[in-house]
XYZ file of C-alpha atoms in Angstrom:
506
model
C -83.327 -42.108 -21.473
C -80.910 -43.035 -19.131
C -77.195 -42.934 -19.650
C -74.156 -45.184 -18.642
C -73.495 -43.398 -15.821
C -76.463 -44.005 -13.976
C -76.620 -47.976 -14.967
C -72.890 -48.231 -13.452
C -74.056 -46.470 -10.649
C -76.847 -49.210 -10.352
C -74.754 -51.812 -10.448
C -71.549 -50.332 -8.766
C -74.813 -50.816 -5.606
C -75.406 -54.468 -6.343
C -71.683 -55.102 -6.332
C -70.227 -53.260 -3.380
C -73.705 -54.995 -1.184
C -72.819 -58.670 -2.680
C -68.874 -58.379 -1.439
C -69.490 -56.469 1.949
C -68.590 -59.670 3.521
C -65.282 -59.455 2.059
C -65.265 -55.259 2.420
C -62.551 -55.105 4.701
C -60.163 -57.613 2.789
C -61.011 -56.221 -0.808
C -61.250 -52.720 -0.829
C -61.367 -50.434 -3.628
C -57.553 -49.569 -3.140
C -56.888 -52.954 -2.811
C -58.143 -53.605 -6.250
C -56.522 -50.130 -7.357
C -53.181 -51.293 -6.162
C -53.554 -54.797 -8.171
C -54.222 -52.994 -11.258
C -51.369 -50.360 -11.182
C -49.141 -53.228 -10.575
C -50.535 -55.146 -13.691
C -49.668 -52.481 -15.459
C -53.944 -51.938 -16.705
C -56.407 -50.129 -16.005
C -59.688 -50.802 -13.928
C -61.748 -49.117 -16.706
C -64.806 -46.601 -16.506
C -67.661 -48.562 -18.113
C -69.795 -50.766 -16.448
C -68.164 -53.834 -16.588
C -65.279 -52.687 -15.666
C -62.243 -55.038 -13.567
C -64.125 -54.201 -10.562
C -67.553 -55.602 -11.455
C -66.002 -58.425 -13.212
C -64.081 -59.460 -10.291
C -67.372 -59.521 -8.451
C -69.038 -61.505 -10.766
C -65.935 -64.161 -10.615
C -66.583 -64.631 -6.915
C -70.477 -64.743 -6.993
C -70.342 -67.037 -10.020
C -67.527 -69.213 -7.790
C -70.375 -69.060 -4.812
C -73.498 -70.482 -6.971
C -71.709 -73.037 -9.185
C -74.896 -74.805 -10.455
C -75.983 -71.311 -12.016
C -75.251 -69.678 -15.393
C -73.547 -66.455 -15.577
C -76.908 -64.348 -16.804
C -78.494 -65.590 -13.540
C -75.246 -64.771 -11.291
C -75.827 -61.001 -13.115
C -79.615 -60.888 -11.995
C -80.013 -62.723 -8.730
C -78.916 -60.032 -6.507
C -80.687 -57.877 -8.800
C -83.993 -59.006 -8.508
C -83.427 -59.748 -4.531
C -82.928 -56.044 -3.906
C -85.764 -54.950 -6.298
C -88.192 -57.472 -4.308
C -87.131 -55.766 -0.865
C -87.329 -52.367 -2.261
C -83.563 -52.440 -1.159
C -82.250 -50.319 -4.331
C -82.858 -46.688 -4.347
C -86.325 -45.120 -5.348
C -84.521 -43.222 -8.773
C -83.925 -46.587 -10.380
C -86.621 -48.732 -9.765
C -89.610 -47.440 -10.384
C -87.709 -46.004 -13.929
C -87.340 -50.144 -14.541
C -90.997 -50.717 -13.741
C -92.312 -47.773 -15.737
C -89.890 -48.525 -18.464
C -91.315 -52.461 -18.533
C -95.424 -51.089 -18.426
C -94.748 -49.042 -21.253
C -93.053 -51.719 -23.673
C -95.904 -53.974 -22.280
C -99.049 -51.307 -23.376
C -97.332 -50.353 -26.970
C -98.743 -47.560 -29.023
C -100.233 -49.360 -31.684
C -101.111 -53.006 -32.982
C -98.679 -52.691 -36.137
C -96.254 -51.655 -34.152
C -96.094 -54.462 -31.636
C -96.515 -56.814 -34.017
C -93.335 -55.647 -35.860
C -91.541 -55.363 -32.877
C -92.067 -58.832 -31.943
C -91.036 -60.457 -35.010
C -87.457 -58.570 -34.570
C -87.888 -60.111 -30.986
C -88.123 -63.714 -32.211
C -85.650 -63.415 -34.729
C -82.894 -62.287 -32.059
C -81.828 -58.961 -33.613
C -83.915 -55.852 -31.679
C -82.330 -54.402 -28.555
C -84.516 -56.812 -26.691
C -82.107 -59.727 -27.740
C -80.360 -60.996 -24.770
C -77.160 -61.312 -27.536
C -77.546 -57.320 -28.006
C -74.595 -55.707 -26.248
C -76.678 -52.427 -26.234
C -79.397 -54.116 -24.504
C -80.695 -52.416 -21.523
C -79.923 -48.719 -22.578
C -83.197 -47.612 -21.384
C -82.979 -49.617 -18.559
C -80.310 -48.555 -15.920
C -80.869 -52.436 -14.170
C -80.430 -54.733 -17.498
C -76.962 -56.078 -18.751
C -76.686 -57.619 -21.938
C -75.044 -61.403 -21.382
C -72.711 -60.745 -24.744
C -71.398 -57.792 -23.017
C -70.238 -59.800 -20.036
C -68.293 -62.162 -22.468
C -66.716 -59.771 -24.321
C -65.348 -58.170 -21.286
C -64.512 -60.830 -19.907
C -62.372 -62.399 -22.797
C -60.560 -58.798 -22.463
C -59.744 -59.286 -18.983
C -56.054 -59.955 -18.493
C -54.753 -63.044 -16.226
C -52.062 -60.986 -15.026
C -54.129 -58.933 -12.596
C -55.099 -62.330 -11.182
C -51.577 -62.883 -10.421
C -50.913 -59.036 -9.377
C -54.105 -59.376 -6.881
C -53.484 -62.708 -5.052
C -49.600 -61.499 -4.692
C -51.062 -58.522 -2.971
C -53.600 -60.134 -0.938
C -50.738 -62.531 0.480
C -48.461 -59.495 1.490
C -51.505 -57.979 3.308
C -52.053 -60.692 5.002
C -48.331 -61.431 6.237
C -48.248 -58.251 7.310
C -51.370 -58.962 10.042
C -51.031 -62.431 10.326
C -47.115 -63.164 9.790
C -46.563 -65.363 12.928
C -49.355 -68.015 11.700
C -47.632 -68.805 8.289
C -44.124 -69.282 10.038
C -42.214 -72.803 12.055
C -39.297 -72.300 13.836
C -38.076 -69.302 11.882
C -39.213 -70.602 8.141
C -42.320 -69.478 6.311
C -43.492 -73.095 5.255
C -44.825 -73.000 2.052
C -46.453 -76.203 0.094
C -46.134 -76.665 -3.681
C -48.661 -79.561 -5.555
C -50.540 -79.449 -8.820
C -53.844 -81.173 -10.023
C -55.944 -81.458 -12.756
C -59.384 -80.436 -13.243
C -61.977 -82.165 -15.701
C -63.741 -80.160 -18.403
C -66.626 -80.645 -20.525
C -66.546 -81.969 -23.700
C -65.872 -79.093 -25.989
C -63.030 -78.952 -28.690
C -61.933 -76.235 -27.810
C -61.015 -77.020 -24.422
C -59.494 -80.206 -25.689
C -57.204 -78.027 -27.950
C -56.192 -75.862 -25.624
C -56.196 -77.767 -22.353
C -55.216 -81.163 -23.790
C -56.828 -84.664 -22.915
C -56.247 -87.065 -19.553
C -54.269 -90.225 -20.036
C -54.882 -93.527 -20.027
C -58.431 -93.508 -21.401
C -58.555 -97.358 -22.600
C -60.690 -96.585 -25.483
C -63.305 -94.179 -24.001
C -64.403 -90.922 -25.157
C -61.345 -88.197 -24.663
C -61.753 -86.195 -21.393
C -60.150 -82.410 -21.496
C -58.264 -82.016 -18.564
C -56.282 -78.521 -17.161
C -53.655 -78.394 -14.852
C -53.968 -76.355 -11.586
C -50.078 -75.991 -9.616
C -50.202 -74.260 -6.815
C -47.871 -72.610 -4.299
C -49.870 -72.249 -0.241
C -48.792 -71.246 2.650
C -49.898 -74.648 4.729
C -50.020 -73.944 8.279
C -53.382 -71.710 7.717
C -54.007 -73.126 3.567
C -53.949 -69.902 1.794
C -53.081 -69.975 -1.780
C -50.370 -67.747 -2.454
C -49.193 -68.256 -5.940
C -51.001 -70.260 -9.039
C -51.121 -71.190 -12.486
C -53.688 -73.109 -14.584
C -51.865 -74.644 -17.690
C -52.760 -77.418 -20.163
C -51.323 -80.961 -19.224
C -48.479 -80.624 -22.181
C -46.977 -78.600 -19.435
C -44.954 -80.277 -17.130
C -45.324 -79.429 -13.056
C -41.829 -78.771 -12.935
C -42.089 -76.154 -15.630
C -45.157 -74.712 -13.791
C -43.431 -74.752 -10.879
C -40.152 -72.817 -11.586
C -42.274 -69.984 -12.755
C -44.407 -69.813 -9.273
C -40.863 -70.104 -7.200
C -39.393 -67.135 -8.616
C -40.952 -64.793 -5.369
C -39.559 -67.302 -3.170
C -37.742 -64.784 -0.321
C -34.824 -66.408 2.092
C -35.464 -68.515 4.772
C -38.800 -69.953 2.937
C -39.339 -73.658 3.287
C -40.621 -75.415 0.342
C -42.636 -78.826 0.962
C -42.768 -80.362 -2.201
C -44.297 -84.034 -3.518
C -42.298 -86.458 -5.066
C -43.311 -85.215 -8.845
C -41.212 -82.273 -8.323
C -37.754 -84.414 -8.035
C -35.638 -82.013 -10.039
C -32.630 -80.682 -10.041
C -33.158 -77.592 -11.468
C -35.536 -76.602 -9.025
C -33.555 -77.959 -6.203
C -30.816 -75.144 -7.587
C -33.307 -72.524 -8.007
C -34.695 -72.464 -4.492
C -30.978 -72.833 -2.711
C -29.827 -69.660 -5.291
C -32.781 -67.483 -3.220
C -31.559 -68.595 0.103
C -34.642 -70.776 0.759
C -34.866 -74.353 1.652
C -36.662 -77.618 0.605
C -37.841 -80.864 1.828
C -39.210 -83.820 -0.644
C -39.562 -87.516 -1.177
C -36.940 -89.065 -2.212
C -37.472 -90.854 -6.179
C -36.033 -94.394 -6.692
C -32.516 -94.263 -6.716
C -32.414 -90.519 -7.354
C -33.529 -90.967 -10.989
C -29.883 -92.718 -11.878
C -27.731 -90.213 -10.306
C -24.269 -91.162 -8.401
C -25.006 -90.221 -4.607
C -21.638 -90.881 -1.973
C -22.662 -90.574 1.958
C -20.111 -87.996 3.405
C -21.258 -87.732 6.985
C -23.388 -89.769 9.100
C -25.831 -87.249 11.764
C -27.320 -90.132 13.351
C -29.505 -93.072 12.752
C -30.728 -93.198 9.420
C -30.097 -89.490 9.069
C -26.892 -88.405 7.086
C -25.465 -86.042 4.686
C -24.451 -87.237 0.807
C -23.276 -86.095 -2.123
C -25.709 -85.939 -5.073
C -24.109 -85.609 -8.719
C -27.272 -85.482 -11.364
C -26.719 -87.765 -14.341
C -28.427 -85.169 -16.845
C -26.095 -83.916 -19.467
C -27.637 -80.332 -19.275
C -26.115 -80.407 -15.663
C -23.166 -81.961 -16.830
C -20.033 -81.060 -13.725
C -23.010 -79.937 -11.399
C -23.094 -81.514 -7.365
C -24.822 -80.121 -4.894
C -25.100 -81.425 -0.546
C -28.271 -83.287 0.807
C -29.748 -84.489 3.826
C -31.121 -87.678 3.562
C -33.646 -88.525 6.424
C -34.652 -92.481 6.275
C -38.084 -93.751 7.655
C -40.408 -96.472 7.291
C -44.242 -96.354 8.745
C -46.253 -99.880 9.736
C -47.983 -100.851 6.789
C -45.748 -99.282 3.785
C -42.976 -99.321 1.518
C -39.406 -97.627 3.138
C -38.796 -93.814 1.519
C -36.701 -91.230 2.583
C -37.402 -87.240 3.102
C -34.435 -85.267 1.123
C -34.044 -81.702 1.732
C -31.056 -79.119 2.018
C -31.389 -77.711 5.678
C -27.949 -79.863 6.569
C -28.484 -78.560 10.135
C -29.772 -81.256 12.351
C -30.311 -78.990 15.764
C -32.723 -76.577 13.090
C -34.920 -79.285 11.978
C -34.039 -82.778 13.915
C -34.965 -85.792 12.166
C -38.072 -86.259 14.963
C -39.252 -82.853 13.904
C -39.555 -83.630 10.190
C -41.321 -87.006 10.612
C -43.377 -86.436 14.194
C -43.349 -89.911 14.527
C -40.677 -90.537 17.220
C -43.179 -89.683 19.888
C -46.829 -89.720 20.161
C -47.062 -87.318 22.863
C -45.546 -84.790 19.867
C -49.427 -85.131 18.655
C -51.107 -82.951 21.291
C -51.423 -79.697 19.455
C -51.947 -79.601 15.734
C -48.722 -77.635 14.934
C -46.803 -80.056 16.800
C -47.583 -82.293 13.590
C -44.783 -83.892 11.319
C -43.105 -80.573 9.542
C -42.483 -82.435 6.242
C -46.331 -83.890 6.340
C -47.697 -80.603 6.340
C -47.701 -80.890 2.948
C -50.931 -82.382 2.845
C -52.848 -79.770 3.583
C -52.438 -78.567 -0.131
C -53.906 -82.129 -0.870
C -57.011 -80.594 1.077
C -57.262 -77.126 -0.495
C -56.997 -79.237 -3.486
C -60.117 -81.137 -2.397
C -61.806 -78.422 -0.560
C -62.261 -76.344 -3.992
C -63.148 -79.469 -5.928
C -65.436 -80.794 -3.833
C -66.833 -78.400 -1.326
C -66.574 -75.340 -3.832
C -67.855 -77.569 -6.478
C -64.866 -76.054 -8.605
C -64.902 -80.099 -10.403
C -67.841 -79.931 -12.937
C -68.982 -76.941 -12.110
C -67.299 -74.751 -14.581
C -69.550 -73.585 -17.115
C -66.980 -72.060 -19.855
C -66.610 -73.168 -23.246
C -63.363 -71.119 -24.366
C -60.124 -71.030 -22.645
C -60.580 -67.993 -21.294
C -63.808 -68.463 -19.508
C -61.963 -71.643 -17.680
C -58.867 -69.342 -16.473
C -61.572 -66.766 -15.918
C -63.822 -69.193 -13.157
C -60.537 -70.841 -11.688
C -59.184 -67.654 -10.999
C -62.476 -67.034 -9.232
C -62.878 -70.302 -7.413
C -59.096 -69.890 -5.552
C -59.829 -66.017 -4.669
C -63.147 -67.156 -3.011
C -61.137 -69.986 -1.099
C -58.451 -67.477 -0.414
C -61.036 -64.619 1.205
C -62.730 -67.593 2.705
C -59.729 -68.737 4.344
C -59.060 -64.885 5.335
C -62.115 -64.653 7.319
C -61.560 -68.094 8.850
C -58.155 -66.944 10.329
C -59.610 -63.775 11.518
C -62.367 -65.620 13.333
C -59.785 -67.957 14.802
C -57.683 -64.692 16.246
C -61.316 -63.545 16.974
C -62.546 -66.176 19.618
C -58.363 -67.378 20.528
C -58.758 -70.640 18.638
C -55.419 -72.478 18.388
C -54.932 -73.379 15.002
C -57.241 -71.791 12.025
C -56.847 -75.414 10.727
C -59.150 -76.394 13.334
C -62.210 -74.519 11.902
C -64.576 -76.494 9.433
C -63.990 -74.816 5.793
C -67.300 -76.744 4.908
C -69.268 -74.850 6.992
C -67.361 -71.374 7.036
C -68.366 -71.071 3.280
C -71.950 -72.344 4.511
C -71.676 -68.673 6.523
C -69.770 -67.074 3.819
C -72.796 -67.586 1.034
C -75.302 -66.674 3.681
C -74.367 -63.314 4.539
C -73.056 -62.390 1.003
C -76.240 -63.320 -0.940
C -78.716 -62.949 1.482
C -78.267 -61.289 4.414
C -75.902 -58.114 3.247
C -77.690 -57.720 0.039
C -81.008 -56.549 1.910
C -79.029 -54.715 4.839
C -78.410 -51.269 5.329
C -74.676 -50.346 5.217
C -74.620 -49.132 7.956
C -74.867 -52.585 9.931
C -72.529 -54.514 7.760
C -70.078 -53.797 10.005
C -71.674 -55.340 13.360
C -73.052 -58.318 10.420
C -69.165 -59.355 9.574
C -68.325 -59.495 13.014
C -71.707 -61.344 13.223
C -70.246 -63.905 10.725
C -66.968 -64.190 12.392
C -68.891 -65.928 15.482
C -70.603 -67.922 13.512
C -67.568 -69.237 11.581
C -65.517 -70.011 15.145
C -68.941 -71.930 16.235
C -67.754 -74.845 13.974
C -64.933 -76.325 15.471
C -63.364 -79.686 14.364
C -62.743 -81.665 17.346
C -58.409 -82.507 16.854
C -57.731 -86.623 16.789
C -54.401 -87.597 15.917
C -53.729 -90.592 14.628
C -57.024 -90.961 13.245
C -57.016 -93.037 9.270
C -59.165 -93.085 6.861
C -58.636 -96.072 4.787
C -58.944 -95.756 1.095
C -59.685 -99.271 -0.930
C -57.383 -98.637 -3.632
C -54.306 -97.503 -1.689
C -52.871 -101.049 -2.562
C -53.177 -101.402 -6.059
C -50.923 -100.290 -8.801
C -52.017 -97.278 -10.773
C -51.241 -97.142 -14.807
C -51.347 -93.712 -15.541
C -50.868 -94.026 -19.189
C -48.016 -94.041 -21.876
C -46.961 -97.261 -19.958
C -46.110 -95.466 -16.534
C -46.986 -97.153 -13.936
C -46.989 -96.314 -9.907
C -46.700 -98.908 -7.199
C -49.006 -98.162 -4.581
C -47.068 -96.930 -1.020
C -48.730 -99.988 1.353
C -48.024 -103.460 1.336
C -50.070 -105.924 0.566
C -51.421 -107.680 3.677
C-alpha cells in the first residue's frame, strides 16, 4: 500500500519536469515568498499551491483539453519513456495486472457493478481514488482544491514576479526617467452556464438573442516590454474605474500612467498625482460638463488650463492640466490630457511622434502616449494566440478566476523568457520578437522536450530555447495600417450609448 508521501513525491517529479522551462523564473522560494506574503500556506498534501499552480499554467498551455487530461498527459509521456523512476512504475503496472486477473468470478462481478454505479474507489468522482496507486489523482480532488485556493496569492505572486524582474531588467520598463505603465480592461465571453451569468453578469446590447456571460479583465502592464503587472477579473456590474483605483494603489513616484479614454475620472486623476506619479489620456467631449479656463499657452496647440469637475462629490475641487491638441489625416480632432505641465520633460512631439517621420527609426522612438496600445495587444495576444477567448472550461466562478489567473502568468513567464532572449542575442527592443511563435517554443520544450530530459541538461535546453525564441524576429515598419472595415461606423453598445467611430467618412 502506498502512502501520500510517496504519490506527492510522484507528482512533485511530473511538476518540477513540466515547469523546468520556467525553473529559473519560478523557483520554489519564489513561490514560498508569494505565499508568506498572502498570508497562507503552500500546504503538505499533494495538491498543494505548488502543484496547483502548475496545473494553472499547463491547463493555460493546452486550452482545447480538460483538466483530467492536463493531470495525465505528462504522466503517461514519462511512463511511455520509462522517464519516471523504477520504484513507481512498475508498482502502477503491477497494481493494474492484479485488479485486471481478480481472485474470483463473484468477486469481479461485484466489483464491477460498484464500478458502473460510480461509488467504488475506482470512480473517477472518488477523492480517495488512487490510494494504491502512487500515479492516479482523483479529478474531484483537483476541484475541491482548487475552489480552496485563494486569489490573493495570485495577486501576492505576479507583484513579486514584477519586482524580480525590475530588479534585472529595470532600464527596459523605463522612458526618459518614468516607468511607463499602461492601464485597459476587456471582457471575456463565457459559456452558457447560470452560474456564470450570476456571477459574471451578461454583455449588452444583445437585440433579442440568447444572453452571453461576460467577465471583465482590467489590467495594469508595463508597455515598453508588455508584462502584466497588476490585474483583476470582475463581473461587468463593476465599473473600470472602480477596478482601476484598486490596481493603482502600488503606483510608486515618477510612474507614468497611459490610460484610454474610459478611464476619464477625476478621482483617479487625484489618486495618481497624491503618489507623485503622472498620467496621460484622451481627452472626453467637453470634459464630461466641467468648466475648464486656459491659463498659459506653451506653444501651438499645447497649453496649460484649469479644470474644475462639475460632480457634486468633488464639489470646491480644481486641479492643473496640460492639454496637447492634434488631429491625424483621416479622423476626428482629440486632444492628449495629462499632468506632466513640463514641456522640456515630455515636448508635445514626444507625446504624439508625429512631428517627424525620421522619429520612426527605432521602435522606442514611437509616440510616448501611443504606447498604450500595446496593452490592446496583450489583450489580443491572450485571447487569440493563448486561446484564453473560449477556451475556458470552468463552470463556477472560481474555476474562471482560477484559468485567467493562469492564462496572464503563462503570458507573463512567456514574456520573461522573451526579454531574456532579447538581452541574450542584443536585440533592440523585446517588442520586436514574435510572441506567436515564442509560445510555439515555450509549449515545445515544456511538454515535450523537458518532460523526457534528464535534469541535468535542462540547463543547456533553456538556453537552447532562448535561441530559438530570438530566431523569430519581426521585421520593424513604421507607418504600416491595417485597415479595419468597421472603423467608420457608429457602435451602440447598449442602454442607448452610443460611440461615434474616430475616422471620417470618406
Amino acid at each position: 500500500m502506498f502512502t501520500d508521501e510517496l504519490r506527492k513525491s510522484v507528482w512533485e517529479i511530473v511538476r518540477q519536469r513540466e515547469l523546468a522551462a520556467f525553473g529559473s523564473i519560478l523557483t520554489p522560494q519564489v513561490m514560498a515568498q508569494a505565499a508568506q506574503r498572502a498570508q497562507v500556506k503552500l500546504g503538505r498534501g499533494i495538491l498543494n499551491i505548488a502543484t496547483l499552480l502548475w496545473l494553472a499554467i499547463a491547463a493555460a498551455l493546452r486550452p482545447g483539453v480538460n483538466f483530467c487530461q492536463v493531470m495525465h498527459m505528462t504522466l503517461r509521456l514519462l511512463a511511455d519513456t520509462q522517464a519516471l523512476p523504477q520504484w513507481a512504475l512498475p508498482q502502477r503496472q503491477r497494481a493494474s495486472s492484479s485488479r485486471k486477473r481478480g481472485r474470483g468470478k463473484g468477486k469481479g462481478k461485484r466489483k464491477g457493478k460498484a464500478k458502473s454505479r460510480g461509488k467504488g474507489k475506482d470512480s473517477r468522482h472518488d477523492p480517495r481514488k488512487g490510494a494504491s496507486d502512487p500515479t492516479a489523482l482523483s479529478e474531484e480532488a483537483f476541484v475541491q482544491a482548487r475552489r480552496l485556493m485563494p486569489q490573493r496569492f495570485w495577486v501576492a505572486l505576479i507583484l513579486l514576479l514584477g519586482e524580480i524582474f525590475e530588479s534585472r531588467y529595470g532600464k527596459l520598463v523605463r522612458w526618459n526617467g518614468f516607468r511607463l505603465l499602461a492601464l485597459d480592461g476587456t471582457c471575456i465571453t463565457l459559456e452558457h452556464w447560470q452560474a456564470l451569468g450570476e456571477h459574471f453578469g451578461y454583455a449588452r446590447n444583445q437585440r433579442g438573442r440568447r444572453p452571453v456571460p461576460q467577465a471583465r479583465l482590467v489590467m495594469l502592464q508595463l508597455p515598453l516590454v508588455r508584462l502584466p503587472w497588476r490585474f483583476d477579473l470582475t463581473g461587468r456590474w463593476e465599473g473600470e474605474s472602480t477596478v482601476a483605483a484598486r490596481l493603482l494603489r502600488d503606483i510608486r513616484r515618477d510612474d507614468l500612467v497611459l490610460m484610454d479614454r474610459g478611464f476619464f475620472h477625476f478621482g483617479l486623476f487625484q489618486q495618481i498625482a497624491d503618489a507623485g506619479a503622472y498620467f496621460a489620456i484622451r481627452r472626453i467631449k467637453q470634459f464630461g460638463g466641467a468648466r475648464v479656463r486656459t491659463i498659459k499657452r506653451l506653444a501651438d496647440k499645447d497649453r496649460l488650463v484649469l479644470w474644475t469637475p462639475a460632480s457634486r462629490k468633488w464639489k470646491g475641487a480644481s486641479t492643473t492640466l496640460r492639454i496637447i491638441d492634434y488631429q491625424i489625416k483621416g479622423f476626428r480632432a482629440s486632444a492628449i490630457v495629462t499632468n506632466v505641465l513640463d514641456e522640456k520633460r515630455v515636448s508635445r512631439e514626444q507625446f504624439l511622434g508625429l512631428a517627424d517621420s525620421e522619429a520612426w527609426r527605432t521602435e522606442r522612438d514611437a509616440g510616448l502616449y501611443h504606447r498604450r496600445w500595446e496593452i490592446e495587444t496583450s489583450f489580443r495576444e491572450m485571447k487569440c494566440v493563448q486561446q484564453m477567448q473560449g477556451g475556458l472550461r470552468g463552470r463556477t466562478p472560481e474555476t474562471i478566476r482560477f484559468e485567467v489567473a493562469g492564462h496572464v502568468l503563462l503570458y507573463l513567464l512567456t514574456r520573461w523568457l522573451m526579454v531574456e532572449a532579447a538581452v541574450k542575442h542584443g536585440v533592440d527592443s523585446p517588442l520586436r520578437l514574435s510572441f506567436t511563435e515564442a509560445l510555439a517554443e515555450v509549449e515545445y520544450a515544456a511538454t515535450r522536450l523537458m518532460p523526457i530530459s534528464p535534469p541535468r541538461r535542462w540547463r543547456a535546453l533553456a538556453e537552447q530555447m532562448l535561441d530559438w525564441i530570438a530566431s523569430h524576429e519581426v521585421p520593424f515598419r513604421p507607418g504600416r495600417r491595417y485597415p479595419r472595415p468597421n472603423d467608420g461606423k457608429v457602435r451602440y453598445t447598449g442602454a442607448g450609448h452610443r460611440v461615434l467611430s474616430a475616422r471620417l467618412a470618406a
